[in-house]
mmCIF file of C-alpha atoms and ligand atoms in Angstrom:
data_model
loop_
_atom_site.group_PDB
_atom_site.id
_atom_site.type_symbol
_atom_site.label_atom_id
_atom_site.label_comp_id
_atom_site.label_asym_id
_atom_site.label_seq_id
_atom_site.Cartn_x
_atom_site.Cartn_y
_atom_site.Cartn_z
ATOM 1 C CA MET C 131 -14.520 7.303 30.108
ATOM 2 C CA GLN C 132 -10.922 7.727 31.199
ATOM 3 C CA ALA C 133 -9.455 11.110 31.976
ATOM 4 C CA THR C 134 -6.912 12.500 29.493
ATOM 5 C CA PRO C 135 -3.801 10.397 30.035
ATOM 6 C CA GLN C 136 -0.550 11.995 31.195
ATOM 7 C CA PRO C 137 1.402 12.622 28.005
ATOM 8 C CA VAL C 138 4.268 10.263 27.260
ATOM 9 C CA LEU C 139 5.687 12.733 24.735
ATOM 10 C CA GLU C 140 4.978 16.419 24.765
ATOM 11 C CA LEU C 141 6.365 18.972 22.315
ATOM 12 C CA ARG C 142 6.192 22.579 23.442
ATOM 13 C CA ASP C 143 6.974 25.553 21.258
ATOM 14 C CA TYR C 144 9.105 23.096 19.317
ATOM 15 C CA SER C 145 10.970 24.101 16.165
ATOM 16 C CA VAL C 146 13.630 22.603 13.897
ATOM 17 C CA ARG C 147 15.893 24.759 11.761
ATOM 18 C CA PHE C 148 18.709 23.936 9.364
ATOM 19 C CA SER C 149 21.451 26.321 8.422
ATOM 20 C CA THR C 150 22.421 26.083 4.761
ATOM 21 C CA PRO C 151 24.679 28.140 2.514
ATOM 22 C CA ASP C 152 21.522 29.812 1.142
ATOM 23 C CA GLY C 153 20.200 30.737 4.568
ATOM 24 C CA GLU C 154 18.130 29.239 7.337
ATOM 25 C CA VAL C 155 15.475 26.600 6.621
ATOM 26 C CA ALA C 156 12.587 26.689 9.101
ATOM 27 C CA ALA C 157 11.638 23.023 8.622
ATOM 28 C CA VAL C 158 9.375 22.818 11.697
ATOM 29 C CA SER C 159 7.864 25.796 13.510
ATOM 30 C CA ASP C 160 6.172 26.263 16.884
ATOM 31 C CA LEU C 161 4.669 22.818 17.423
ATOM 32 C CA ASP C 162 2.615 22.032 20.501
ATOM 33 C CA LEU C 163 1.709 18.364 20.366
ATOM 34 C CA SER C 164 1.360 15.510 22.780
ATOM 35 C CA VAL C 165 0.647 11.800 22.792
ATOM 36 C CA GLY C 166 -0.448 9.753 25.786
ATOM 37 C CA ALA C 167 -0.053 6.133 26.892
ATOM 38 C CA GLY C 168 -2.010 3.774 24.668
ATOM 39 C CA GLU C 169 -2.801 6.585 22.280
ATOM 40 C CA THR C 170 -2.002 6.719 18.561
ATOM 41 C CA LEU C 171 -1.330 10.101 17.027
ATOM 42 C CA ALA C 172 -1.097 10.207 13.248
ATOM 43 C CA VAL C 173 1.057 12.976 11.796
ATOM 44 C CA VAL C 174 -0.021 13.560 8.221
ATOM 45 C CA GLY C 175 1.087 15.902 5.452
ATOM 46 C CA GLU C 176 2.595 16.068 2.001
ATOM 47 C CA SER C 177 6.246 15.267 1.456
ATOM 48 C CA GLY C 178 8.481 18.041 2.819
ATOM 49 C CA SER C 179 5.948 19.264 5.404
ATOM 50 C CA GLY C 180 8.335 18.583 8.301
ATOM 51 C CA LYS C 181 7.005 15.286 9.660
ATOM 52 C CA SER C 182 10.282 13.368 9.733
ATOM 53 C CA GLN C 183 12.490 16.210 10.935
ATOM 54 C CA THR C 184 10.105 16.861 13.827
ATOM 55 C CA PHE C 185 10.778 13.417 15.237
ATOM 56 C CA ASN C 186 14.371 13.136 14.080
ATOM 57 C CA GLY C 187 14.887 16.166 16.316
ATOM 58 C CA VAL C 188 13.161 14.440 19.223
ATOM 59 C CA PHE C 189 15.424 11.402 18.848
ATOM 60 C CA GLY C 190 18.590 13.462 18.398
ATOM 61 C CA LEU C 191 18.942 12.271 14.796
ATOM 62 C CA LEU C 192 19.090 15.590 12.939
ATOM 63 C CA SER C 193 21.882 16.080 10.450
ATOM 64 C CA ARG C 194 24.696 18.266 11.720
ATOM 65 C CA ASN C 195 23.357 21.516 10.272
ATOM 66 C CA GLY C 196 20.033 21.042 12.096
ATOM 67 C CA ARG C 197 18.927 22.198 15.522
ATOM 68 C CA ALA C 198 15.770 21.599 17.539
ATOM 69 C CA THR C 199 14.568 24.248 20.001
ATOM 70 C CA GLY C 200 11.758 24.495 22.516
ATOM 71 C CA ALA C 201 10.962 21.431 24.604
ATOM 72 C CA ALA C 202 10.526 17.744 23.797
ATOM 73 C CA LEU C 203 9.458 16.135 27.053
ATOM 74 C CA VAL C 204 9.332 12.390 27.584
ATOM 75 C CA GLU C 205 7.492 11.827 30.841
ATOM 76 C CA GLY C 206 8.564 15.297 31.896
ATOM 77 C CA ARG C 207 12.264 15.053 30.953
ATOM 78 C CA ASN C 208 13.400 17.465 28.255
ATOM 79 C CA LEU C 209 15.349 15.486 25.672
ATOM 80 C CA LEU C 210 16.711 18.661 24.094
ATOM 81 C CA SER C 211 18.700 19.616 27.170
ATOM 82 C CA MET C 212 20.069 16.133 27.754
ATOM 83 C CA SER C 213 23.617 14.908 27.271
ATOM 84 C CA GLU C 214 24.264 12.400 24.482
ATOM 85 C CA LYS C 215 24.719 9.771 27.189
ATOM 86 C CA GLY C 216 21.424 10.564 28.879
ATOM 87 C CA LEU C 217 19.687 10.488 25.527
ATOM 88 C CA ASP C 218 21.289 7.138 24.669
ATOM 89 C CA ALA C 219 19.868 5.584 27.813
ATOM 90 C CA ILE C 220 16.348 6.723 26.901
ATOM 91 C CA ARG C 221 16.584 5.810 23.217
ATOM 92 C CA GLY C 222 16.025 2.134 22.774
ATOM 93 C CA GLN C 223 14.819 1.774 26.372
ATOM 94 C CA ASP C 224 11.924 4.199 26.671
ATOM 95 C CA MET C 225 11.437 5.128 23.057
ATOM 96 C CA ALA C 226 12.067 3.514 19.715
ATOM 97 C CA MET C 227 11.787 4.532 16.100
ATOM 98 C CA VAL C 228 10.658 2.425 13.143
ATOM 99 C CA PHE C 229 11.566 3.652 9.657
ATOM 100 C CA GLN C 230 10.216 3.076 6.172
ATOM 101 C CA ASP C 231 13.163 0.897 5.224
ATOM 102 C CA PRO C 232 13.634 -1.924 7.745
ATOM 103 C CA MET C 233 17.228 -2.400 6.600
ATOM 104 C CA THR C 234 18.180 0.883 8.294
ATOM 105 C CA ALA C 235 17.578 -0.905 11.607
ATOM 106 C CA LEU C 236 18.893 -4.349 10.696
ATOM 107 C CA ASN C 237 22.448 -5.531 10.359
ATOM 108 C CA PRO C 238 22.639 -7.533 7.096
ATOM 109 C CA ALA C 239 25.433 -9.707 8.459
ATOM 110 C CA MET C 240 23.651 -10.781 11.620
ATOM 111 C CA LYS C 241 21.127 -13.551 12.186
ATOM 112 C CA ILE C 242 17.702 -12.462 13.433
ATOM 113 C CA ARG C 243 18.463 -14.337 16.648
ATOM 114 C CA HIS C 244 21.386 -12.084 17.474
ATOM 115 C CA GLN C 245 19.858 -8.822 16.241
ATOM 116 C CA LEU C 246 16.988 -9.228 18.639
ATOM 117 C CA SER C 247 18.651 -10.742 21.678
ATOM 118 C CA GLU C 248 21.526 -8.267 21.585
ATOM 119 C CA THR C 249 19.082 -5.403 22.181
ATOM 120 C CA LEU C 250 17.934 -7.002 25.407
ATOM 121 C CA GLN C 251 21.443 -7.884 26.526
ATOM 122 C CA VAL C 252 22.632 -4.320 25.965
ATOM 123 C CA HIS C 253 19.653 -2.340 27.229
ATOM 124 C CA LYS C 254 18.254 -4.652 29.874
ATOM 125 C CA GLY C 255 21.397 -6.494 30.947
ATOM 126 C CA MET C 256 19.707 -9.837 30.318
ATOM 127 C CA LYS C 257 21.617 -13.106 30.072
ATOM 128 C CA ARG C 258 21.899 -14.517 26.558
ATOM 129 C CA ARG C 259 19.555 -17.455 27.096
ATOM 130 C CA ASP C 260 16.833 -15.315 28.635
ATOM 131 C CA ALA C 261 17.258 -12.659 25.971
ATOM 132 C CA GLU C 262 16.919 -15.252 23.202
ATOM 133 C CA ALA C 263 13.816 -16.770 24.747
ATOM 134 C CA ALA C 264 12.205 -13.346 25.062
ATOM 135 C CA ALA C 265 13.200 -12.475 21.488
ATOM 136 C CA LEU C 266 11.681 -15.660 20.119
ATOM 137 C CA ALA C 267 8.458 -15.009 22.017
ATOM 138 C CA MET C 268 8.315 -11.502 20.560
ATOM 139 C CA LEU C 269 8.832 -12.834 17.024
ATOM 140 C CA ARG C 270 5.786 -15.033 17.511
ATOM 141 C CA LEU C 271 3.833 -12.114 18.935
ATOM 142 C CA VAL C 272 4.455 -9.956 15.878
ATOM 143 C CA GLY C 273 3.014 -12.729 13.729
ATOM 144 C CA ILE C 274 6.080 -14.304 12.176
ATOM 145 C CA PRO C 275 5.268 -17.867 11.166
ATOM 146 C CA GLU C 276 7.883 -20.543 11.867
ATOM 147 C CA ALA C 277 9.643 -18.184 14.247
ATOM 148 C CA GLU C 278 12.298 -20.778 15.179
ATOM 149 C CA ARG C 279 13.369 -21.121 11.563
ATOM 150 C CA ARG C 280 13.346 -17.348 10.976
ATOM 151 C CA PHE C 281 15.468 -16.932 14.092
ATOM 152 C CA GLU C 282 18.403 -18.580 12.305
ATOM 153 C CA GLN C 283 18.055 -16.554 9.097
ATOM 154 C CA TYR C 284 19.623 -13.329 7.882
ATOM 155 C CA PRO C 285 17.565 -10.225 6.969
ATOM 156 C CA HIS C 286 17.950 -10.759 3.187
ATOM 157 C CA GLN C 287 16.217 -14.126 3.509
ATOM 158 C CA LEU C 288 13.007 -12.423 4.661
ATOM 159 C CA SER C 289 10.391 -10.539 2.659
ATOM 160 C CA GLY C 290 9.969 -6.772 3.151
ATOM 161 C CA GLY C 291 6.866 -7.281 5.297
ATOM 162 C CA MET C 292 8.603 -9.898 7.478
ATOM 163 C CA ARG C 293 11.629 -7.640 7.903
ATOM 164 C CA GLN C 294 9.381 -4.807 9.058
ATOM 165 C CA ARG C 295 7.800 -7.227 11.571
ATOM 166 C CA VAL C 296 11.279 -8.054 12.870
ATOM 167 C CA VAL C 297 12.016 -4.334 13.291
ATOM 168 C CA ILE C 298 8.734 -3.862 15.147
ATOM 169 C CA ALA C 299 9.624 -6.822 17.381
ATOM 170 C CA MET C 300 13.006 -5.212 18.018
ATOM 171 C CA ALA C 301 11.364 -1.870 18.840
ATOM 172 C CA LEU C 302 8.954 -3.528 21.259
ATOM 173 C CA LEU C 303 11.453 -5.785 23.030
ATOM 174 C CA CYS C 304 12.438 -3.249 25.673
ATOM 175 C CA ARG C 305 8.767 -2.327 26.182
ATOM 176 C CA PRO C 306 9.245 1.341 25.240
ATOM 177 C CA LYS C 307 6.668 3.880 26.312
ATOM 178 C CA LEU C 308 6.840 5.591 22.939
ATOM 179 C CA ILE C 309 7.223 4.320 19.396
ATOM 180 C CA VAL C 310 7.553 6.696 16.458
ATOM 181 C CA ALA C 311 6.930 4.939 13.152
ATOM 182 C CA ASP C 312 7.954 7.042 10.140
ATOM 183 C CA GLU C 313 6.090 5.813 7.026
ATOM 184 C CA PRO C 314 6.490 2.212 8.266
ATOM 185 C CA THR C 315 4.306 0.737 5.532
ATOM 186 C CA THR C 316 5.029 3.032 2.593
ATOM 187 C CA ALA C 317 7.407 0.541 0.947
ATOM 188 C CA LEU C 318 5.023 -2.402 1.354
ATOM 189 C CA ASP C 319 2.191 -3.553 -0.882
ATOM 190 C CA VAL C 320 -1.350 -2.753 0.170
ATOM 191 C CA THR C 321 -2.231 -6.098 1.769
ATOM 192 C CA ILE C 322 0.945 -6.265 3.842
ATOM 193 C CA GLN C 323 0.523 -2.589 4.707
ATOM 194 C CA ALA C 324 -2.881 -3.307 6.263
ATOM 195 C CA GLN C 325 -1.457 -6.259 8.216
ATOM 196 C CA ILE C 326 1.379 -4.176 9.655
ATOM 197 C CA LEU C 327 -1.025 -1.399 10.666
ATOM 198 C CA ASP C 328 -3.266 -3.994 12.371
ATOM 199 C CA LEU C 329 -0.206 -5.285 14.184
ATOM 200 C CA PHE C 330 0.643 -1.793 15.452
ATOM 201 C CA ARG C 331 -2.932 -1.317 16.594
ATOM 202 C CA ASP C 332 -3.039 -4.600 18.499
ATOM 203 C CA LEU C 333 0.390 -4.216 20.096
ATOM 204 C CA THR C 334 -0.054 -0.616 21.238
ATOM 205 C CA ALA C 335 -3.369 -1.645 22.807
ATOM 206 C CA GLU C 336 -1.741 -4.643 24.488
ATOM 207 C CA PHE C 337 1.309 -2.814 25.840
ATOM 208 C CA GLY C 338 -0.186 0.672 26.316
ATOM 209 C CA THR C 339 2.534 2.109 24.095
ATOM 210 C CA ALA C 340 2.121 5.659 22.839
ATOM 211 C CA LEU C 341 2.435 5.543 19.051
ATOM 212 C CA VAL C 342 3.202 8.341 16.638
ATOM 213 C CA LEU C 343 2.431 7.186 13.107
ATOM 214 C CA ILE C 344 3.955 9.427 10.457
ATOM 215 C CA THR C 345 2.415 9.119 7.015
ATOM 216 C CA HIS C 346 1.881 11.133 3.843
ATOM 217 C CA ASP C 347 -1.245 9.038 3.257
ATOM 218 C CA LEU C 348 -4.324 10.251 5.095
ATOM 219 C CA GLY C 349 -6.040 7.144 3.753
ATOM 220 C CA VAL C 350 -4.235 4.784 6.162
ATOM 221 C CA VAL C 351 -4.947 6.568 9.442
ATOM 222 C CA ALA C 352 -8.694 5.950 9.796
ATOM 223 C CA GLY C 353 -8.436 2.449 11.249
ATOM 224 C CA ILE C 354 -5.526 3.045 13.578
ATOM 225 C CA ALA C 355 -5.210 6.634 14.871
ATOM 226 C CA ASP C 356 -7.027 8.210 17.797
ATOM 227 C CA ARG C 357 -5.995 11.717 16.877
ATOM 228 C CA VAL C 358 -4.578 13.293 13.752
ATOM 229 C CA ALA C 359 -2.247 16.268 13.387
ATOM 230 C CA VAL C 360 -2.110 17.621 9.848
ATOM 231 C CA MET C 361 1.138 19.391 8.963
ATOM 232 C CA TYR C 362 1.678 21.941 6.236
ATOM 233 C CA ALA C 363 4.930 23.811 5.572
ATOM 234 C CA GLY C 364 6.404 22.882 8.959
ATOM 235 C CA ARG C 365 3.363 23.712 11.062
ATOM 236 C CA VAL C 366 0.361 21.864 12.418
ATOM 237 C CA VAL C 367 -2.636 23.335 10.596
ATOM 238 C CA GLU C 368 -5.304 21.079 12.065
ATOM 239 C CA GLU C 369 -5.545 18.679 14.970
ATOM 240 C CA ALA C 370 -8.618 16.641 15.807
ATOM 241 C CA ALA C 371 -9.948 13.273 16.906
ATOM 242 C CA VAL C 372 -9.827 10.942 13.921
ATOM 243 C CA ASP C 373 -13.599 10.481 13.601
ATOM 244 C CA ALA C 374 -14.298 14.204 13.798
ATOM 245 C CA LEU C 375 -11.629 14.887 11.218
ATOM 246 C CA PHE C 376 -12.969 12.358 8.757
ATOM 247 C CA GLN C 377 -16.561 13.436 9.284
ATOM 248 C CA ARG C 378 -15.756 17.045 8.562
ATOM 249 C CA PRO C 379 -12.322 18.604 8.212
ATOM 250 C CA ALA C 380 -12.145 22.122 9.680
ATOM 251 C CA HIS C 381 -9.148 23.322 7.631
ATOM 252 C CA PRO C 382 -9.324 23.754 3.840
ATOM 253 C CA TYR C 383 -5.982 21.934 3.518
ATOM 254 C CA THR C 384 -7.327 18.867 5.331
ATOM 255 C CA ALA C 385 -10.405 18.992 3.125
ATOM 256 C CA ALA C 386 -8.188 19.175 0.046
ATOM 257 C CA LEU C 387 -6.059 16.243 1.287
ATOM 258 C CA MET C 388 -9.221 14.205 1.727
ATOM 259 C CA ARG C 389 -10.470 14.956 -1.745
ATOM 260 C CA SER C 390 -7.118 13.773 -3.061
ATOM 261 C CA ILE C 391 -7.368 10.280 -1.490
ATOM 262 C CA PRO C 392 -8.378 7.562 -3.919
ATOM 263 C CA ARG C 393 -11.242 5.636 -2.330
ATOM 264 C CA VAL C 394 -12.773 2.333 -3.285
ATOM 265 C CA ASP C 395 -16.281 3.743 -2.864
ATOM 266 C CA ARG C 396 -15.673 6.558 -5.309
ATOM 267 C CA GLU C 397 -15.149 6.840 -9.020
ATOM 268 C CA ILE C 398 -11.525 7.358 -9.898
ATOM 269 C CA GLU C 399 -12.494 10.717 -11.462
ATOM 270 C CA ALA C 400 -13.624 11.887 -8.020
ATOM 271 C CA VAL C 401 -9.978 12.001 -6.918
ATOM 272 C CA ASP C 402 -9.116 15.657 -6.946
ATOM 273 C CA PRO C 403 -5.408 16.399 -6.510
ATOM 274 C CA ILE C 404 -4.443 19.580 -4.666
ATOM 275 C CA PRO C 405 -3.427 22.206 -7.237
ATOM 276 C CA GLY C 406 0.005 23.804 -6.977
ATOM 277 C CA ARG C 407 2.909 22.832 -4.759
ATOM 278 C CA PRO C 408 3.790 23.315 -1.098
ATOM 279 C CA PRO C 409 5.645 26.568 -0.445
ATOM 280 C CA ASP C 410 9.403 26.909 -0.657
ATOM 281 C CA VAL C 411 10.565 26.702 2.970
ATOM 282 C CA MET C 412 13.245 29.286 2.272
ATOM 283 C CA ARG C 413 10.696 31.797 0.977
ATOM 284 C CA PRO C 414 7.311 31.068 2.525
ATOM 285 C CA PRO C 415 4.472 33.285 1.249
ATOM 286 C CA PRO C 416 3.168 36.060 3.496
ATOM 287 C CA GLY C 417 -0.005 35.352 5.447
ATOM 288 C CA CYS C 418 -1.359 31.807 5.612
ATOM 289 C CA PRO C 419 1.187 29.425 4.034
ATOM 290 C CA PHE C 420 -1.685 27.560 2.329
ATOM 291 C CA HIS C 421 -3.377 30.611 0.819
ATOM 292 C CA PRO C 422 -1.886 30.302 -2.706
ATOM 293 C CA ARG C 423 -3.536 26.856 -3.032
ATOM 294 C CA CYS C 424 -6.698 27.545 -1.057
ATOM 295 C CA ARG C 425 -10.075 27.761 -2.791
ATOM 296 C CA HIS C 426 -11.455 29.870 0.030
ATOM 297 C CA ALA C 427 -8.651 32.384 0.529
ATOM 298 C CA GLU C 428 -9.652 35.974 1.174
ATOM 299 C CA ASP C 429 -7.635 39.171 1.639
ATOM 300 C CA ARG C 430 -6.843 38.554 5.277
ATOM 301 C CA CYS C 431 -5.315 35.146 4.408
ATOM 302 C CA ARG C 432 -2.833 36.834 2.077
ATOM 303 C CA ARG C 433 -1.730 39.267 4.793
ATOM 304 C CA GLU C 434 -1.811 37.579 8.220
ATOM 305 C CA ARG C 435 -0.817 34.084 9.275
ATOM 306 C CA PRO C 436 -3.638 32.465 11.249
ATOM 307 C CA PRO C 437 -2.588 30.960 14.609
ATOM 308 C CA LEU C 438 -3.477 27.367 15.522
ATOM 309 C CA ALA C 439 -6.550 27.993 17.663
ATOM 310 C CA GLU C 440 -9.295 25.931 19.231
ATOM 311 C CA VAL C 441 -12.243 26.003 16.842
ATOM 312 C CA ALA C 442 -14.395 23.502 18.730
ATOM 313 C CA PRO C 443 -13.806 21.396 21.857
ATOM 314 C CA GLY C 444 -10.751 19.186 21.231
ATOM 315 C CA ARG C 445 -10.227 20.650 17.769
ATOM 316 C CA ARG C 446 -7.622 23.105 16.604
ATOM 317 C CA ALA C 447 -7.206 24.707 13.207
ATOM 318 C CA ALA C 448 -4.915 27.413 11.846
ATOM 319 C CA CYS C 449 -7.362 29.158 9.524
ATOM 320 C CA TRP C 450 -9.132 32.509 9.547
ATOM 321 C CA PHE C 451 -12.224 30.891 8.091
ATOM 322 C CA PRO C 452 -12.386 27.326 9.443
ATOM 323 C CA PHE C 453 -15.398 25.253 8.480
ATOM 324 C CA VAL C 454 -16.683 25.432 12.042
ATOM 325 C CA ASP C 455 -19.473 27.428 13.555
ATOM 326 C CA ALA C 456 -17.851 28.966 16.644
ATOM 327 C CA ALA C 457 -21.107 29.234 18.588
ATOM 328 C CA SER C 458 -22.401 25.687 18.142
ATOM 329 C CA GLY C 459 -19.108 23.889 17.439
ATOM 330 C CA ALA C 460 -20.775 22.332 14.413
ATOM 331 C CA VAL C 461 -18.565 21.952 11.392
ATOM 332 C CA THR C 462 -19.971 23.591 8.314
ATOM 333 C CA LEU C 463 -18.661 23.212 4.814
ATOM 334 C CA PRO C 464 -19.055 26.253 2.607
ATOM 335 C CA ALA C 465 -20.323 25.887 -0.918
ATOM 336 C CA GLU C 466 -17.429 24.826 -3.141
ATOM 337 C CA PRO C 467 -16.499 27.592 -5.547
ATOM 338 C CA ALA C 468 -16.156 26.464 -9.138
ATOM 339 C CA HIS C 469 -12.767 25.144 -10.182
ATOM 340 C CA GLY C 470 -10.096 27.386 -11.665
HETATM 341 N N1 ADP W 529 19.904 18.607 6.299
HETATM 342 C C1 ADP W 529 18.994 19.474 5.851
HETATM 343 N N2 ADP W 529 19.335 20.727 5.467
HETATM 344 C C2 ADP W 529 18.422 21.601 5.027
HETATM 345 N N3 ADP W 529 17.108 21.342 4.948
HETATM 346 C C3 ADP W 529 16.692 20.116 5.321
HETATM 347 C C4 ADP W 529 17.602 19.123 5.793
HETATM 348 N N4 ADP W 529 16.900 18.004 6.099
HETATM 349 C C5 ADP W 529 15.603 18.285 5.814
HETATM 350 N N5 ADP W 529 15.465 19.544 5.361
HETATM 351 C C6 ADP W 529 14.223 20.228 4.959
HETATM 352 O O1 ADP W 529 13.258 20.106 5.982
HETATM 353 C C7 ADP W 529 11.952 20.093 5.432
HETATM 354 C C8 ADP W 529 11.121 19.035 6.086
HETATM 355 O O2 ADP W 529 11.585 17.777 5.684
HETATM 356 P P1 ADP W 529 10.974 16.408 6.263
HETATM 357 O O3 ADP W 529 10.697 16.538 7.722
HETATM 358 O O4 ADP W 529 11.904 15.329 5.857
HETATM 359 O O5 ADP W 529 9.597 16.284 5.459
HETATM 360 P P2 ADP W 529 8.543 15.075 5.462
HETATM 361 O O6 ADP W 529 9.015 14.003 6.360
HETATM 362 O O7 ADP W 529 7.254 15.697 5.885
HETATM 363 O O8 ADP W 529 8.477 14.638 4.013
HETATM 364 C C9 ADP W 529 12.108 19.916 3.934
HETATM 365 O O9 ADP W 529 11.860 21.150 3.304
HETATM 366 C C10 ADP W 529 13.559 19.520 3.774
HETATM 367 O O10 ADP W 529 14.079 19.995 2.569
HETATM 368 MG MG1 MG W 530 9.489 12.017 5.903
#
């Protein structure tokens, strides 16, 4: 077994707030998260839970009314206290982002050849010929058939899945230490989605890249993530190794998310959507933000917000009554109360 790798990205006491005419929006609060070389961290949660803004803040991509505070360290350097110029040098070189819509990263008027080789010419100072050779090799590596022909095409001539492969090739070209992929497969059909996730898994293993995979779909993380951080209302409510999490969630929200995943080995009726809606970020409820939707909430949950605390070795949960026996570390599920 290897020792815990030195984190490539580390968030410490990290928050993102937006000022709006109606007041301040605490989109992300008090995160402590890290991801190491060769490791894949999945960040999971319902829409609006703060996944995207967390990493937009890391990359300096927040809209103008937003501000990130705390520390976002990439190999020890705090991105939040860096000049725009310093940040520019790191973005694209040491870290890259892949978005749901590949067209946000591609120039519709540029051949694939130039989109890819330009990155290397700009960031690595490579000569055009060398850059083009490296770009073509990367296109083959990300599984694009007839790479030479694709090289001469424009983005609109490619399918959605192929375009996302091009974007992944572009992200990987400078051999970044960190890739953040924000719902990279959400727009793709299920078969292509699985292929793209396989590609991420193979490439991060090959290059030792740290990968943060953002998804609203807990169902896609099993085959690819090492660790999972579950976000709710701007906070991490559970963090665990992927196998431990899937065996037994410790937080009632994670358990509820799991019950809501359609699975091929279950009857469709077994899918059990989470009742209610996530809290209004402007007016979060007192106590635990999940308590209004929690089947197990007790008085304390309505009054005090539970901190994210270690509930078993390598496992953290923000719950007063996690499904974990503190003495043995065994995860125990309470009897499900009747619905309604
Ligand atoms: N420019 C903005 N001004 C105010 N609130 C914002 C802005 N951008 C995002 N938010 C709020 O931040 C919260 C988190 O959003 P986001 O990180 O995009 O969620 P997710 O990616 O998990 O779906 C949401 O409540 C959203 O409304
Ligand atoms: Mg998002």
